[in-house]
Coordinates of C-alpha atoms in Angstrom, one line a residue:
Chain A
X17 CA 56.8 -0.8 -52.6
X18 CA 58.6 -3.9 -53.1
X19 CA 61.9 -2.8 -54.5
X20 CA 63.8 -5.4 -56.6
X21 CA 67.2 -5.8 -58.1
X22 CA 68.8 -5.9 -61.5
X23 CA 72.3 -7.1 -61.7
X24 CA 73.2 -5.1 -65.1
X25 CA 77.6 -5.3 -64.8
X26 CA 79.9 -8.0 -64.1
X27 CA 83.8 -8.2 -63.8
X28 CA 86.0 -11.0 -62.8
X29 CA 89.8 -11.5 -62.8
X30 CA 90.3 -15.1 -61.8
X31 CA 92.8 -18.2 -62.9
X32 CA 90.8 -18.3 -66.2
X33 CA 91.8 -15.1 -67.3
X34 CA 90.7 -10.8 -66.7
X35 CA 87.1 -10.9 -67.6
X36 CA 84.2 -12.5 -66.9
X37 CA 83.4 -14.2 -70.2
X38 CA 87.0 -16.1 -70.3
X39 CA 86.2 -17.3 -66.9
X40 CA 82.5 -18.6 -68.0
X41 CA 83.8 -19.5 -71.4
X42 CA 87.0 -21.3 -70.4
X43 CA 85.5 -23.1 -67.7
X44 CA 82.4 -24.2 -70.3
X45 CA 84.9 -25.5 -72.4
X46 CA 86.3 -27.4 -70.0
X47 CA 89.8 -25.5 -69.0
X48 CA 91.4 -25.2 -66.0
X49 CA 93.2 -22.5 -64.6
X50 CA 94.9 -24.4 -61.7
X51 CA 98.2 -24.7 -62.0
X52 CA 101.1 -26.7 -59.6
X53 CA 98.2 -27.0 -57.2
X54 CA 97.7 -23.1 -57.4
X55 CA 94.6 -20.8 -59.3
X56 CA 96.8 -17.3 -59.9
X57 CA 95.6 -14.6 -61.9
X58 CA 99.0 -14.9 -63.9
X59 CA 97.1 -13.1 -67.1
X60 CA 96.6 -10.1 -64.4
X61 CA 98.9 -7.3 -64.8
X62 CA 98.0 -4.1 -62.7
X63 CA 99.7 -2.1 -65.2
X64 CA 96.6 -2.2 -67.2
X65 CA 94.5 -0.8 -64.6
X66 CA 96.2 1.1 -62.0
X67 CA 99.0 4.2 -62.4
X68 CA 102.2 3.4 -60.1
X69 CA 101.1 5.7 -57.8
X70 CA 97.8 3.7 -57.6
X71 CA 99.3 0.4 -57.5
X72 CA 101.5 1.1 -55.0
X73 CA 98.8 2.1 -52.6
X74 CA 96.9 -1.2 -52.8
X75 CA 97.2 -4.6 -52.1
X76 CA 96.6 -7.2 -54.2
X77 CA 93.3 -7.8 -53.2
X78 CA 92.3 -4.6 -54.2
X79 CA 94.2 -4.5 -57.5
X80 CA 92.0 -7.6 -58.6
X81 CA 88.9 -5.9 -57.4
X82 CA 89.7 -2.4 -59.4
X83 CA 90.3 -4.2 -62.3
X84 CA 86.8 -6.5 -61.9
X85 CA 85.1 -3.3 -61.4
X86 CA 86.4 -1.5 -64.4
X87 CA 84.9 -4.1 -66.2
X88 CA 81.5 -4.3 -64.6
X89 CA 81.1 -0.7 -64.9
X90 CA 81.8 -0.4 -68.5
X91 CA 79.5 -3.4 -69.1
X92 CA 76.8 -1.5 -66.7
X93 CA 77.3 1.8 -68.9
X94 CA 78.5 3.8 -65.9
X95 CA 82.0 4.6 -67.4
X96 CA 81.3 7.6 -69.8
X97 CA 81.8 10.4 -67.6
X98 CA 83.0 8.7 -64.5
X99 CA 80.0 9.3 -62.4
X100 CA 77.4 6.7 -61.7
X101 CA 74.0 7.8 -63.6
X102 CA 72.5 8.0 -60.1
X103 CA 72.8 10.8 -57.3
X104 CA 76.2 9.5 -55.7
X105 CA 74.8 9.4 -52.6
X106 CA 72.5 6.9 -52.9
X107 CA 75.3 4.3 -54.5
X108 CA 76.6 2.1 -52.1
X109 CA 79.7 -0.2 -52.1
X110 CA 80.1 -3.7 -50.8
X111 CA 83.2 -5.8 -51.1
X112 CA 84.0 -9.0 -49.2
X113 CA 86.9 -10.5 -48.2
X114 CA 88.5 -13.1 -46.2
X115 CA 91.6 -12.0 -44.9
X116 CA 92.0 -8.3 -46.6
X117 CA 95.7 -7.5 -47.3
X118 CA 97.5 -10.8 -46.2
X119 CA 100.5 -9.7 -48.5
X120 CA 101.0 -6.3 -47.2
X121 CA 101.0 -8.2 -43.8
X122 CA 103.9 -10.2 -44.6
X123 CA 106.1 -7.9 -46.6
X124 CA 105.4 -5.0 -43.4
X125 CA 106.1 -8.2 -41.1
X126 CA 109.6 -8.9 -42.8
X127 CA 110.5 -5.2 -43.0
X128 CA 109.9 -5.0 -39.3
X129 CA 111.8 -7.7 -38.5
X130 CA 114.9 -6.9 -40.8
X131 CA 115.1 -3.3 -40.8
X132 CA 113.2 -2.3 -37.8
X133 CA 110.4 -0.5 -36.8
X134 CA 111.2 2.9 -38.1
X135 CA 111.3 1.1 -41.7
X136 CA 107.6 0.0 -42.0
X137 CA 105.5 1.6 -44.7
X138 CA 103.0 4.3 -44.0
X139 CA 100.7 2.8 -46.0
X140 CA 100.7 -0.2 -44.5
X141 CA 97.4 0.3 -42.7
X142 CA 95.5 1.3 -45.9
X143 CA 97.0 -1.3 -47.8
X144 CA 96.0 -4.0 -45.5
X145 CA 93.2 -3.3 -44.0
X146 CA 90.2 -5.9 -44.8
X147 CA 87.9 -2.7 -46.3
X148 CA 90.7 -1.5 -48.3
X149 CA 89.6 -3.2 -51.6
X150 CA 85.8 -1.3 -50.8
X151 CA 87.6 2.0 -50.0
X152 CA 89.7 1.9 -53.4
X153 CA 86.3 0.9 -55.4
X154 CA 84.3 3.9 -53.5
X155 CA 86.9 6.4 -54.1
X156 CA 88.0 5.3 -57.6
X157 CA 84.4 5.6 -59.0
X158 CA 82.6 8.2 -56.7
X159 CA 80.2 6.2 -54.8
X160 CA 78.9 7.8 -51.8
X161 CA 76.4 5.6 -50.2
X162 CA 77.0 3.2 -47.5
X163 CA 80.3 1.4 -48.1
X164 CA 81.2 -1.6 -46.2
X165 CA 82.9 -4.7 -45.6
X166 CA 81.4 -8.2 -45.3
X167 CA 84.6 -10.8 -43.5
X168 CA 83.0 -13.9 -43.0
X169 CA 86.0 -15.9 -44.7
X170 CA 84.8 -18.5 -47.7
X171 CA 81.1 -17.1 -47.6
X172 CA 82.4 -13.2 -47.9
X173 CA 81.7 -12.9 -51.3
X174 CA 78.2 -14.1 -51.4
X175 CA 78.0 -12.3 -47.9
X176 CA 78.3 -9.2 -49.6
X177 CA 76.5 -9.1 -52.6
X178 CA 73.4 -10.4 -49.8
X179 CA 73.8 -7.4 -48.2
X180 CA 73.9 -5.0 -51.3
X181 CA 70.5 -6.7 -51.8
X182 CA 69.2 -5.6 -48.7
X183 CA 70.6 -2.0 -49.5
X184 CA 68.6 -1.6 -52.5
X185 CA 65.5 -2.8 -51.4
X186 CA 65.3 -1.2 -47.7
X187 CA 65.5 2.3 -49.8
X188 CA 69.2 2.8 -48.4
X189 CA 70.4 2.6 -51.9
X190 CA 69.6 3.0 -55.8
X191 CA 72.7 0.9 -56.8
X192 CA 75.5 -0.6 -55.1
X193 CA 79.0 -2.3 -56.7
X194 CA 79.2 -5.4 -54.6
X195 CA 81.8 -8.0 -55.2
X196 CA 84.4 -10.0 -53.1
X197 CA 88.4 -9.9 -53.4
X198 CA 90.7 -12.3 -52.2
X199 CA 94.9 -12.5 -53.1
X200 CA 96.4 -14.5 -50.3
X201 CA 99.0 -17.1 -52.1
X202 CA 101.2 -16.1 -49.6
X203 CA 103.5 -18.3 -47.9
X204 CA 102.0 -17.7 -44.7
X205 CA 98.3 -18.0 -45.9
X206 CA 99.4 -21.2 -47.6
X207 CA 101.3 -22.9 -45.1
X208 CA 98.4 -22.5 -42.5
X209 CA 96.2 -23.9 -44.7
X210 CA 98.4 -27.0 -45.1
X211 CA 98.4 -27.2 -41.6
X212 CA 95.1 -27.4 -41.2
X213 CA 94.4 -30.3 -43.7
X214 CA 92.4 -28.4 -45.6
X215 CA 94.5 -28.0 -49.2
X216 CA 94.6 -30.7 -51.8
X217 CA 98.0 -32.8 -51.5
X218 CA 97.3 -33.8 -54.8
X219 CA 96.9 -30.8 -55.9
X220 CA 93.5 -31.4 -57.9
X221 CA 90.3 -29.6 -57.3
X222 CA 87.4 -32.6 -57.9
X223 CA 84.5 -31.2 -56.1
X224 CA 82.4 -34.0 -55.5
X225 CA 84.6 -36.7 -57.1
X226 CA 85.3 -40.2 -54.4
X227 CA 89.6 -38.8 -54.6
X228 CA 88.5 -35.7 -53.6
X229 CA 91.3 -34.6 -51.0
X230 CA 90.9 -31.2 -50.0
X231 CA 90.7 -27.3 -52.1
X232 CA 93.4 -26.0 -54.0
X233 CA 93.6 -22.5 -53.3
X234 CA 92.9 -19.4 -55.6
X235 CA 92.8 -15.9 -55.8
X236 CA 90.7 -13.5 -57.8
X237 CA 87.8 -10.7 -57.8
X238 CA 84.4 -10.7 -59.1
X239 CA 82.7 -7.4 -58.9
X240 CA 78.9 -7.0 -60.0
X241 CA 76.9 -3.6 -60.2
X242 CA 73.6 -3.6 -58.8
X243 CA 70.5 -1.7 -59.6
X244 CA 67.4 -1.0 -58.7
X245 CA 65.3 -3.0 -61.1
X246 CA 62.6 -0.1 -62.1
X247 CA 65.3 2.5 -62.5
X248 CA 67.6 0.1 -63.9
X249 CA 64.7 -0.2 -66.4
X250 CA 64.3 3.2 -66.9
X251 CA 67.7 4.5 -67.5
X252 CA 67.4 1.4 -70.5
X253 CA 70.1 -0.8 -68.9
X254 CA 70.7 -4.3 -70.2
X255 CA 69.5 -6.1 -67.4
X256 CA 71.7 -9.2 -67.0
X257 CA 69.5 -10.9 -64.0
X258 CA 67.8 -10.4 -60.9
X259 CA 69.1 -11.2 -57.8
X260 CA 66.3 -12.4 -56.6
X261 CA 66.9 -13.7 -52.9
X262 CA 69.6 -14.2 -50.0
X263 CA 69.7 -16.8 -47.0
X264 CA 72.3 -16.4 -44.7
X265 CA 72.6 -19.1 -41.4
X266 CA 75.4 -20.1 -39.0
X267 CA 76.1 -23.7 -38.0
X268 CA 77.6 -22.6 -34.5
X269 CA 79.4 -26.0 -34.7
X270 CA 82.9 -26.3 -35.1
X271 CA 85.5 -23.6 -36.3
X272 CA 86.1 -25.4 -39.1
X273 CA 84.1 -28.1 -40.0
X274 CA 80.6 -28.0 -41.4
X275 CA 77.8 -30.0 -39.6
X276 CA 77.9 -32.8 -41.2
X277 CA 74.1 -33.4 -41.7
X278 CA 74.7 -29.6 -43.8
X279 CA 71.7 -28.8 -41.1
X280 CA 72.7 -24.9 -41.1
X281 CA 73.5 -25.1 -45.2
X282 CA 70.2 -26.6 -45.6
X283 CA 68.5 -23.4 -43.8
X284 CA 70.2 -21.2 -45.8
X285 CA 69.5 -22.6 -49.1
X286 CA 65.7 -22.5 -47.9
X287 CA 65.5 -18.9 -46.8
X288 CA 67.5 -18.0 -50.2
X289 CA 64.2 -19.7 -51.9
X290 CA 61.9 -17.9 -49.2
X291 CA 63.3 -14.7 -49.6
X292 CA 63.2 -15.1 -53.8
X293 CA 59.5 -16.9 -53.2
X294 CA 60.6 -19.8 -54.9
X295 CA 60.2 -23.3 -54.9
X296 CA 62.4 -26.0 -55.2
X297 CA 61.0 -26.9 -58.6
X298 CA 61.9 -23.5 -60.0
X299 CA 65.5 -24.2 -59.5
X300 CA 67.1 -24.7 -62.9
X301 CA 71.3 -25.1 -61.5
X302 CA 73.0 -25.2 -58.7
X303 CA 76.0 -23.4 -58.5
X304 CA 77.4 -25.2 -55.7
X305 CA 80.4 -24.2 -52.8
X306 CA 81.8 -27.8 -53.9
X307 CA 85.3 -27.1 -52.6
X308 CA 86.9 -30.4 -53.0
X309 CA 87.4 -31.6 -49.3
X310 CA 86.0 -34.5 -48.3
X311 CA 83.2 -33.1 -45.5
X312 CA 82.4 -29.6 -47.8
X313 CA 81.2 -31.8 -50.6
X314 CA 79.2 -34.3 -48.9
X315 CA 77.7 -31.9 -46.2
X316 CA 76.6 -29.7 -48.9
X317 CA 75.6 -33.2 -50.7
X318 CA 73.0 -33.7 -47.7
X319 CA 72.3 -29.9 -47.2
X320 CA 71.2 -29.8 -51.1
X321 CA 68.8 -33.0 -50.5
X322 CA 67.5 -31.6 -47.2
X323 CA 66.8 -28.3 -48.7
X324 CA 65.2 -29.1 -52.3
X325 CA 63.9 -32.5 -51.4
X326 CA 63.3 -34.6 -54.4
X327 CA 64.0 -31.6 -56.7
X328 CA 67.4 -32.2 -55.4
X329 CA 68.2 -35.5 -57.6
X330 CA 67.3 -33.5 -60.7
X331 CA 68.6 -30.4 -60.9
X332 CA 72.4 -30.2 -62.6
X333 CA 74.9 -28.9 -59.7
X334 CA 78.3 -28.3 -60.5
X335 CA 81.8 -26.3 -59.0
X336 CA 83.1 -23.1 -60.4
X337 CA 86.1 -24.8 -58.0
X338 CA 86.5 -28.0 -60.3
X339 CA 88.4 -24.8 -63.0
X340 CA 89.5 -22.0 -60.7
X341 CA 90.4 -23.5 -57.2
X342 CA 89.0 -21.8 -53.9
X343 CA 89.1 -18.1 -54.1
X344 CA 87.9 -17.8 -50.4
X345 CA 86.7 -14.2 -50.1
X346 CA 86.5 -13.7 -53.6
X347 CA 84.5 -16.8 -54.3
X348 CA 81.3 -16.3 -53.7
X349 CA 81.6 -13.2 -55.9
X350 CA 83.1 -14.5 -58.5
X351 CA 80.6 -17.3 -58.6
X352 CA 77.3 -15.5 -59.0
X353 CA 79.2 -13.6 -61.7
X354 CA 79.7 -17.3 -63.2
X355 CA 76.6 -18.3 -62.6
X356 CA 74.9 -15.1 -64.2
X357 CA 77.2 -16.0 -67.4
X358 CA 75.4 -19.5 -67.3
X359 CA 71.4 -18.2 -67.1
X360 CA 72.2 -15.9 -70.0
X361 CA 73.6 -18.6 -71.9
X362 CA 71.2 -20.9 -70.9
X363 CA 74.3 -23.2 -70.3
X364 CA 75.7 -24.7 -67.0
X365 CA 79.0 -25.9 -67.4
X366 CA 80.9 -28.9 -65.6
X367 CA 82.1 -30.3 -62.4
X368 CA 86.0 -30.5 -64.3
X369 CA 87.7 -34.0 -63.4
X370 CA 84.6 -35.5 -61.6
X371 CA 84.9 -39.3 -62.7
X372 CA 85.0 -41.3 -59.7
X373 CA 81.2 -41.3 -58.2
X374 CA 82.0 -41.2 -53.6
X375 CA 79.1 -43.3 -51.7
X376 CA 76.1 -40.7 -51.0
X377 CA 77.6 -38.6 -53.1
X378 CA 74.9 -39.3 -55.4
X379 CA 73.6 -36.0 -57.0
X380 CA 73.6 -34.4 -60.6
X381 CA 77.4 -33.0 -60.6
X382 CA 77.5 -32.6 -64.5
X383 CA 80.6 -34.6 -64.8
X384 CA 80.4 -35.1 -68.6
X385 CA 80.4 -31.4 -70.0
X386 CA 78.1 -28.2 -70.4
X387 CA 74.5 -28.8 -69.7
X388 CA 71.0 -27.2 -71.1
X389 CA 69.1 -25.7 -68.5
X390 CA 65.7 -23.8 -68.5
X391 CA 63.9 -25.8 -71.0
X392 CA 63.4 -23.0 -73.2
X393 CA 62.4 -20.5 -70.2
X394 CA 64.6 -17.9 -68.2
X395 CA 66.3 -20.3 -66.0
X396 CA 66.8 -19.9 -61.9
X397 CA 70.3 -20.9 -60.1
X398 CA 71.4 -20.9 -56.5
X399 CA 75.1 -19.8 -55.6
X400 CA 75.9 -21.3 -52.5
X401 CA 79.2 -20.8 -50.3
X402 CA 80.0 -21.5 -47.0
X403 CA 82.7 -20.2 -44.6
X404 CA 85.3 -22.0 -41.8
X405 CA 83.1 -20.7 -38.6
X406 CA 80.3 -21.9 -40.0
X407 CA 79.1 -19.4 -42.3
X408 CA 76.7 -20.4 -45.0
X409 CA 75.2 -17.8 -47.7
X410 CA 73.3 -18.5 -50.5
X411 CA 71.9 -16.3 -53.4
X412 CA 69.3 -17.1 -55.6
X413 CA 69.7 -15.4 -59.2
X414 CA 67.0 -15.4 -61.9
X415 CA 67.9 -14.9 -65.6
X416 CA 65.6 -13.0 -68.5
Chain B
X27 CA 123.2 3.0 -41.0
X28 CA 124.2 5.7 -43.3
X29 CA 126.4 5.3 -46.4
X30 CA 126.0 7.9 -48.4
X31 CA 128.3 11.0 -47.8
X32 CA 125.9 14.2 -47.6
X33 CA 126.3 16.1 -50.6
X34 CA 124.0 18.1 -52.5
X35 CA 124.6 16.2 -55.6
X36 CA 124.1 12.6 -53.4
X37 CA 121.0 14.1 -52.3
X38 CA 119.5 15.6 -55.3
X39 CA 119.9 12.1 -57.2
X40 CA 118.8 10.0 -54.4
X41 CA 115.5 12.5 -53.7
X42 CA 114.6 11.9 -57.1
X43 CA 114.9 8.2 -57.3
X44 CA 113.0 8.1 -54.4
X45 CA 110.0 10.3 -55.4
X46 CA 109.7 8.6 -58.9
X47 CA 109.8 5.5 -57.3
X48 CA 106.6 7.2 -55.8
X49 CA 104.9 7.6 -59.0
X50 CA 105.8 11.0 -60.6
X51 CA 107.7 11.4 -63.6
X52 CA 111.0 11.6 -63.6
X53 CA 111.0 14.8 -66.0
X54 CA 108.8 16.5 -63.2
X55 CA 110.5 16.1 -60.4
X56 CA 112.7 19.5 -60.1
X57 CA 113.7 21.6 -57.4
X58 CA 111.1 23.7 -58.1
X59 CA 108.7 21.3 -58.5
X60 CA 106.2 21.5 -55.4
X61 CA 104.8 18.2 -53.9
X62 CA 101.0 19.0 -54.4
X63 CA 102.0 19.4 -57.9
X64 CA 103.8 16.1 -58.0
X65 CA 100.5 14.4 -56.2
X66 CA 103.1 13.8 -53.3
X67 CA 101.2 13.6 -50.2
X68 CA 101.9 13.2 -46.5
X69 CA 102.1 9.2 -46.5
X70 CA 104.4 9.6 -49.4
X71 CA 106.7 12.5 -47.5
X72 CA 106.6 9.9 -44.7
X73 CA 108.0 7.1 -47.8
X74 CA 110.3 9.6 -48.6
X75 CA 111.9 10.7 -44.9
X76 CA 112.2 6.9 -44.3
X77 CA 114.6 6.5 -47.5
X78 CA 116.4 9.7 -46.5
X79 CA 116.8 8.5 -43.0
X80 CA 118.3 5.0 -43.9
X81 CA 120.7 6.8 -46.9
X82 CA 122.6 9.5 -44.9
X83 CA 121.3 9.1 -41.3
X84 CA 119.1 12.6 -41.4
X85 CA 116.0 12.1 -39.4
X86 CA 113.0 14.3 -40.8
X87 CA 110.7 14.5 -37.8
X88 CA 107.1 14.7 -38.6
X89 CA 106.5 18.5 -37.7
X90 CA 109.4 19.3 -40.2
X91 CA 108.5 16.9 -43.0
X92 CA 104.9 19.0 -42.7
X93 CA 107.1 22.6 -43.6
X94 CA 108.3 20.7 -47.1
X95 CA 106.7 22.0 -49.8
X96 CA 109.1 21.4 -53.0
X97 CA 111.6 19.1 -53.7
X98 CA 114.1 21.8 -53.2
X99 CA 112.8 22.4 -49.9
X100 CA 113.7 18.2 -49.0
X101 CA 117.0 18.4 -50.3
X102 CA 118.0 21.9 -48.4
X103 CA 116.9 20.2 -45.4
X104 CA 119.3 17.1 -45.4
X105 CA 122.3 18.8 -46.7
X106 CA 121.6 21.5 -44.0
X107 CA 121.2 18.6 -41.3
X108 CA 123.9 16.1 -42.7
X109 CA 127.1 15.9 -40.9

């Protein structure tokens, strides 16, 4: 039995606003949600979502996924009575993240210090633990199944909704809530990343764009519920899209830096098509990783070319990054959940404040607003993303 | 480390900040008032004991904290225990 997989919810709280549609719309339209050199969910207030008692027990990171779940699960139809419409068992949960509770970390860190050791929260351990965000999900909503974490920093998101896949079709699950989750604006979090070299001075996200100088960073959750195509069917759920494949690879390079040929990127875009059995002429978009720094974009430049061949020069690619900043963990998530937005609508949007064309940099980036793809067909996107250690995960997704 | 003079009255109010601070409301949080009933658990005793501790210098050991099962039973404790 060849088990396939509907994706039939989606949630997001990012820069662009709480929702998924003001993150597709907004960014369609051209608006950016970067602000100072920073993408915070300032419309996000946990109020809406979470008791005191509830916000208090979780760290940001989880706060943004609770409240992208709440939303994929109403879209999904699983909200009426607060169960999933499936045996709970057989639900699984799968939410990556980069770092986890990085805020907790700090404030725990500071208390500590100050006030000593007797002083540091109980719930500092749930709070910050890198599966707390799956935990709270699980618990909050009743799921069950297998519930787990994917860390594999910039690729976690995409990481985890790859391995939900694999959970529905090996049988080990009829539906899993997969996502990714990432709040880690800290001071800490951003001053290693300044260290590194890795954050825009300018404090611009141009993915692709010759001034490109480095990703501006974000925070954010996009949670997606996953069925079972057939029962998905059955139940008469609105199926969104299929996910209809998942390549993962490793560069096993450099801790940071990607190969620069995008050799390992390259393999994962082609098992992504392998495991979807699709070719490179199905592809209608290209959701691209497109982080802004100067090696990112041109490895996955040459990755995109190596993998799709002559396809590669015709197919519109553009960077959910160019509107929202790098949402590490959280962005490969929050990315398919764009990129499902854009097959429904039959609409990619642009690659914001592209302008300045880089040598070899010589792709489709969709610098001059949203773009028709399909031709009149269901159209097929890739989601890449790709992780410091050399992590590379990419999703194939196939509207109706 | 301790300020606050021990006396019921000091107690009482501070016990309640503390707990609503928690997440009950303040209406519901009487002497009477059991912790299960005020969804109070053991990582919020432990929240609570730490506020205690650092307000009138009354350490709540663990195995004590565990005996606590209404608000009442909290403040008895640190006005028994207060200097």
């Amino acid at each position: 039995m060849n088990r396939r997989v509907a994706i039939t919810g989606l949630g997001a709280v990012s820069p662009l606003g709480v929702g998924a549609r003001p993150l597709y719309e907004r960014w369609r339209d051209g608006e950016s949600g970067i602000e100072d050199g920073l993408g915070r969910c300032r419309e996000f207030d946990p109020a809406e979502f979470l008791s005191t008692k509830e916000a208090r027990r979780s760290d940001r990171f989880a706060q943004l996924a609770i409240a992208a779940s709440e939303e994929a699960l109403a879209e999904a139809g699983w909200s009426g009575d607060g169960q999933p419409p499936y045996d709970p068992e057989r639900v699984g949960c799968v939410v990556g993240t980069g770092v986890g509770g990085l805020g907790t970390i700090e404030a725990q860190h500071d208390v500590l210090r100050d006030r000593g050791p007797g002083r540091v929260s109980p719930l500092s351990v749930p709070l910050l633990m890198a599966n707390a965000a799956t935990a709270a999900l699980a618990m909050r909503h009743g799921l069950r199944g297998p519930a787990q974490t994917t860390v594999s920093a910039c690729a976690a998101g995409s990481d985890a909704l790859g391995a939900a896949l694999r959970m529905i079709r090996a049988g080990d699950a009829d539906a899993v809530v997969a996502g990714g989750a990432e709040a880690a604006l800290t001071p800490l979090a951003r001053s290693a990343f300044a260290a590194m070299g890795a954050v825009s001075v300018s404090g611009v996200s141009r993915p692709f764009d010759a001034r490109r100088d480095g990703f501006v960073m974000g925070e954010g959750a996009g949670i997606l519920v996953l069925e079972e195509l057939e029962a998905a069917e059955a139940r008469g759920a609105t199926v969104l899209a299929e996910l209809a494949g998942y390549g993962a690879s490793a560069d096993a390079h450099h801790i940071t830096a990607p190969e620069p040929d995008g050799r390992g990127a390259a393999r994962a875009i082609e098992l992504a098509l392998e495991d979807a059995a699709m070719a490179p002429s199905d592809i209608d978009y290209v959701n691209a990783h497109g982080t802004s720094t100067p090696m990112n974009d041109r490895a996955e430049t040459e990755a995109l070319k190596t993998a799709l061949g002559p396809a590669a020069y015709e197919i519109p690619i553009s960077s959910t990054k160019s509107a929202i900043g790098h949402l590490l963990g959280g962005a490969g998530a929050v990315e398919a959940v764009a990129t499902v937005l854009a097959l429904q609508a039959r609409t990619a949007p642009p690659t914001l404040g592209y302008a300045e064309p880089d040598e070899g940099l010589d792709l489709d980036y969709v610098p001059d607003g949203p773009r028709s793809i399909g031709n009149g067909r269901p159209p097929v996107a890739l989601s890449s993303s790709f992780g410091f250690g050399g992590h590379n995960a990419v999703l194939c997704l196939a509207g109706r | 480390m301790a300020t606050t003079t021990v006396t019921r009255e000091n107690v009482e109010e501070k016990v309640v900040e503390a707990l609503a601070e928690l997440g009950p409301e303040p209406a519901q949080i009487t002497p009477d008032a059991t912790f299960e009933s005020l969804d109070v658990d053991s990582l919020d005793l432990v929240e609570l004991t730490q506020v205690v501790e650092e307000e009138f210098g009354v350490v709540i050991p663990n195995e004590a904290a565990a005996k606590l099962t209404t608000v009442g039973d909290a403040i008895e404790y640190v006005v028994a225990h207060g200097s």
